[in-house]
PDB file of C-alpha atoms in Angstrom:
ATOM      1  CA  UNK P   1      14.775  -2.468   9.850  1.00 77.00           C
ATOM      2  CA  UNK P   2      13.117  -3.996   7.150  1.00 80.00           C
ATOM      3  CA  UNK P   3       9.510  -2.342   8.064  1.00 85.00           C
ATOM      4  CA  UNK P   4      11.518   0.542   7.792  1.00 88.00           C
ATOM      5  CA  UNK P   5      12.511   0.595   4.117  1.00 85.00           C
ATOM      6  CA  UNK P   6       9.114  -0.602   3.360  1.00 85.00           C
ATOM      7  CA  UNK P   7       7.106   2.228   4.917  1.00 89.00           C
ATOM      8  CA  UNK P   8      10.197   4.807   3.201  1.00 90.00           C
ATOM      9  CA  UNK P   9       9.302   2.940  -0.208  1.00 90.00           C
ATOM     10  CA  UNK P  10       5.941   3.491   0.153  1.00 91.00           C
ATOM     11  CA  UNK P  11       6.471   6.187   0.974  1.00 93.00           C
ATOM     12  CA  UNK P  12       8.431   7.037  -2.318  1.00 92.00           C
ATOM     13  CA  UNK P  13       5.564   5.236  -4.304  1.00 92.00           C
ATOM     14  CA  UNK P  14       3.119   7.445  -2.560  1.00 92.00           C
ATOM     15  CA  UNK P  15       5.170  10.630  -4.044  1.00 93.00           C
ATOM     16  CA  UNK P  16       5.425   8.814  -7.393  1.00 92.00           C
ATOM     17  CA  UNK P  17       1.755   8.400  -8.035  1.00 89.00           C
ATOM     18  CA  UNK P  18       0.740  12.010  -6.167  1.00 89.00           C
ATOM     19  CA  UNK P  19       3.272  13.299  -9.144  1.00 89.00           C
ATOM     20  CA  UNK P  20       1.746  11.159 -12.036  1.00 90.00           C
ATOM     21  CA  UNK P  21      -2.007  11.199 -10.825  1.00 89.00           C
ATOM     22  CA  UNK P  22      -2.002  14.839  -9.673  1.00 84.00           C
ATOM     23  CA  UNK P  23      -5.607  15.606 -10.169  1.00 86.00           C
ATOM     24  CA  UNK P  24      -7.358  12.198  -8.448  1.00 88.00           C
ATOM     25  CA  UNK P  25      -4.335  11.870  -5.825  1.00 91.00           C
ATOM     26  CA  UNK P  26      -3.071  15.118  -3.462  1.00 90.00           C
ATOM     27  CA  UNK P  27      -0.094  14.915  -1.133  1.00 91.00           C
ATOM     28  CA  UNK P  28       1.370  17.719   0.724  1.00 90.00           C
ATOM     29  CA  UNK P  29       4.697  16.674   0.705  1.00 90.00           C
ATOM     30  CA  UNK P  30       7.272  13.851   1.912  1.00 93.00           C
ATOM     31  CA  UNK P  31       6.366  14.043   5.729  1.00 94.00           C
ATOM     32  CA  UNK P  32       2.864  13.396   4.826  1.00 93.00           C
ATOM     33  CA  UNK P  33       3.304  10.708   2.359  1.00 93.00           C
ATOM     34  CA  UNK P  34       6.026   8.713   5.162  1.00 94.00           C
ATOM     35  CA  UNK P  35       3.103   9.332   7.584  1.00 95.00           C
ATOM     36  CA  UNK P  36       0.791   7.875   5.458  1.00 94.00           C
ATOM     37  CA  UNK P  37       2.654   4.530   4.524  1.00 94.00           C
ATOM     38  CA  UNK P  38       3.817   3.998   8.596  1.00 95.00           C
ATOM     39  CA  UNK P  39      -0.442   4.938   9.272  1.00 95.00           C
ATOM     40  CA  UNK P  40      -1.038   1.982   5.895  1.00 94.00           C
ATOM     41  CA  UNK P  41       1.296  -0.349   8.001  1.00 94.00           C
ATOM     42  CA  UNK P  42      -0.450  -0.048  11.335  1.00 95.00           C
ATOM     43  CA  UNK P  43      -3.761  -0.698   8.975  1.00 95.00           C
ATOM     44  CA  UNK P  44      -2.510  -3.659   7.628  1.00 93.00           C
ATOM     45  CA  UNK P  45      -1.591  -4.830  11.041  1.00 94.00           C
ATOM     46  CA  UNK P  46      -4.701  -3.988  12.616  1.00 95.00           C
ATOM     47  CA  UNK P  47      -7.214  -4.336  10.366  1.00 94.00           C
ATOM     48  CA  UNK P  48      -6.382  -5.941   7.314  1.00 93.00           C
ATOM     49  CA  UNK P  49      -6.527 -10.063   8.973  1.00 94.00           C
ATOM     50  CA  UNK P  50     -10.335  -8.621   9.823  1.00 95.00           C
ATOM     51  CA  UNK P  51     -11.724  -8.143   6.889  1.00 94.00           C
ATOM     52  CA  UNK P  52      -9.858 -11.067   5.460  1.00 94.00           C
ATOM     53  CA  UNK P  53     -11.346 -13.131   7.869  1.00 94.00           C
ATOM     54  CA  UNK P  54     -15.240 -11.497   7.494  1.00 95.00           C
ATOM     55  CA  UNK P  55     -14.288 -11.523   3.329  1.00 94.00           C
ATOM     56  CA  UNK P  56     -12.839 -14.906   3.088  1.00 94.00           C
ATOM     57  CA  UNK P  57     -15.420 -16.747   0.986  1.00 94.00           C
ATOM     58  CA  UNK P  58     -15.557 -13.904  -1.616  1.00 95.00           C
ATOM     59  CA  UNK P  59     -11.965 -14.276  -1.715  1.00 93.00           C
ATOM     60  CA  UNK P  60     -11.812 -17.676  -1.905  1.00 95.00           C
ATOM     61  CA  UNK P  61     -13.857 -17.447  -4.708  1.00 96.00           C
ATOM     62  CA  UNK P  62     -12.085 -14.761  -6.341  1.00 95.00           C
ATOM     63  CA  UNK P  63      -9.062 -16.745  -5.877  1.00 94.00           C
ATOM     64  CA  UNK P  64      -7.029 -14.149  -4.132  1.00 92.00           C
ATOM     65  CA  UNK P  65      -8.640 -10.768  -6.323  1.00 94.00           C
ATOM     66  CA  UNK P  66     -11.013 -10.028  -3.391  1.00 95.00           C
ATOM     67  CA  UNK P  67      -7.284  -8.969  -1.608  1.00 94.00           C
ATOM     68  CA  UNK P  68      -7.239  -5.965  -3.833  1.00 95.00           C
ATOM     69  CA  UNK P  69     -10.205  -4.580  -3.122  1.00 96.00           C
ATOM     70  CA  UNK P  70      -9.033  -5.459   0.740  1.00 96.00           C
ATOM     71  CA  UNK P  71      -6.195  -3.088   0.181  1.00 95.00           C
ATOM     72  CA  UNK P  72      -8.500  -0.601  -1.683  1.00 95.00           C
ATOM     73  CA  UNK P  73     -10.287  -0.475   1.688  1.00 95.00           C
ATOM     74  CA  UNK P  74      -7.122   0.488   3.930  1.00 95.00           C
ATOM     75  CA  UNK P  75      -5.919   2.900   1.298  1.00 95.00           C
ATOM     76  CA  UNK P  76      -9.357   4.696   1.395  1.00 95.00           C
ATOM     77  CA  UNK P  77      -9.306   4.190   5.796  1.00 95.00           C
ATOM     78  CA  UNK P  78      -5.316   6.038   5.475  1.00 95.00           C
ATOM     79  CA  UNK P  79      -7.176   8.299   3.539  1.00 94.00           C
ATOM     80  CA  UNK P  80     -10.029   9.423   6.041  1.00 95.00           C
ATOM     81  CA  UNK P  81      -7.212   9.268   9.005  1.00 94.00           C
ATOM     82  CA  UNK P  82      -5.047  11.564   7.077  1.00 93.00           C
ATOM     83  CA  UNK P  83      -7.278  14.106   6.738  1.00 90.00           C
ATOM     84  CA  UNK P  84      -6.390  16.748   3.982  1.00 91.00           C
ATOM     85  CA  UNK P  85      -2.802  16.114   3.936  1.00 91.00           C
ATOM     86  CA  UNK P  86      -3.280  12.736   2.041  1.00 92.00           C
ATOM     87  CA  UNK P  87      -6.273  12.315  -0.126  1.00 93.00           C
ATOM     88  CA  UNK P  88      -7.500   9.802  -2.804  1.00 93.00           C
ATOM     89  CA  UNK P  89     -10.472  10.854  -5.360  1.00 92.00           C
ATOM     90  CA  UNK P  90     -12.721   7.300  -4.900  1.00 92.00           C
ATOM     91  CA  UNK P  91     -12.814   4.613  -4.432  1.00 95.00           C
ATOM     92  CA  UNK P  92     -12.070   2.994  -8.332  1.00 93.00           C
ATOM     93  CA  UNK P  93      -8.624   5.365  -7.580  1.00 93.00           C
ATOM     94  CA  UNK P  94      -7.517   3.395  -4.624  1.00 94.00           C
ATOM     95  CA  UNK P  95      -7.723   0.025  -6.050  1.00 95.00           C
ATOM     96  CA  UNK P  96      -5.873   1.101  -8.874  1.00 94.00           C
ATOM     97  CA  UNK P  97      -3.160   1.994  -6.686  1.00 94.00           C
ATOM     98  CA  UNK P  98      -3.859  -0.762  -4.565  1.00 94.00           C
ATOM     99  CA  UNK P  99      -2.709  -2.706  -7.466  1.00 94.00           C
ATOM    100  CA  UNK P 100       0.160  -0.357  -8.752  1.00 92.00           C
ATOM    101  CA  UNK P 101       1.023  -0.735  -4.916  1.00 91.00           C
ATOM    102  CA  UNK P 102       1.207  -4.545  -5.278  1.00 92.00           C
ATOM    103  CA  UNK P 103       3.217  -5.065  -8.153  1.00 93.00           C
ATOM    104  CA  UNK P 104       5.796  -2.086  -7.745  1.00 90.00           C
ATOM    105  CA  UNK P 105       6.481  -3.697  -4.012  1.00 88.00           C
ATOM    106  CA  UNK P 106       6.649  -7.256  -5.614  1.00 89.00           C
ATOM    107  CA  UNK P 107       9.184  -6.232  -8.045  1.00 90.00           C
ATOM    108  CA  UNK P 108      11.159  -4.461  -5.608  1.00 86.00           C
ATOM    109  CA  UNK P 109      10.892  -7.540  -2.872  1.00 82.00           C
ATOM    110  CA  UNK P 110      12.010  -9.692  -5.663  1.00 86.00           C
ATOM    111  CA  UNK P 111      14.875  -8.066  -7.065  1.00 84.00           C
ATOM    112  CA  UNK P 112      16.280  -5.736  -4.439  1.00 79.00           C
ATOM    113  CA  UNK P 113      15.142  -7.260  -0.823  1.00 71.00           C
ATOM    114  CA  UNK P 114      15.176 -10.460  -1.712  1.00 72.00           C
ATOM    115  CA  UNK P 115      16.545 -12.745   1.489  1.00 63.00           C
ATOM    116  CA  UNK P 116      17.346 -16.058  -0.514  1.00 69.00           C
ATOM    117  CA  UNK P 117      19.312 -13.943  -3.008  1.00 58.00           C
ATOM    118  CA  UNK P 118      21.313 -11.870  -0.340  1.00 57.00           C
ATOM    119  CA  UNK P 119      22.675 -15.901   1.350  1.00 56.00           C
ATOM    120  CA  UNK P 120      23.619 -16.954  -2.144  1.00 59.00           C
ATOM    121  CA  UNK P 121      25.529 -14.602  -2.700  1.00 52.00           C
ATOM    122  CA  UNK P 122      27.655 -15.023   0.374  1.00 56.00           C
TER     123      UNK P 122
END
């Protein structure tokens, strides 16, 4: 369940940013953008622990930064699996949302999903 609401509020977030970055970020509608964040999921199953893995002295070094341009990456391989229906305008564009991606899920993990604040209030 809780995969779920996180591919529907990617989803969302995807619609969000098509609205606010129309020129550098097309979308062809709600189907596409829910397709899109369950395709980002599969990506970060999949693929994401690879290049981790292959990356991890540059992100050791980074201290953790490298991971954005990580998520950059599977943004840009949703994008070229998508085909027309879901595009970003380069690469620079995806790790900006990578990052928009990051924090607007953190915030909404921390305040609204939140497991440890869901028992304490019990």
């Amino acid at each position: 369940m809780r995969w779920l609401i996180g591919c529907l509020i990617n989803a969302v977030l995807f619609m969000a940013l098509a609205g606010y970055f129309h020129e550098s970020f097309q979308l062809t509608g709600f189907w596409a953008a829910l397709q899109a964040s369950i395709l980002l999921s599969i990506l970060n199953v999949l693929v994401r622990p690879l290049l981790i893995l292959f990356t991890l002295p540059v992100t050791i070094l980074s201290m953790g930064l490298f991971l954005f341009v990580i998520n950059a990456i599977t943004l840009e391989l949703t994008d070229y699996l998508m085909g027309e229906s879901f595009e970003i305008q380069g690469f620079g564009m995806a790790l900006f949302f990578a990052v928009m991606m990051s924090l607007v899920n953190i915030i909404i993990h921390k305040t609204i999903l939140d497991p440890s604040r869901k028992s304490k209030d019990k």
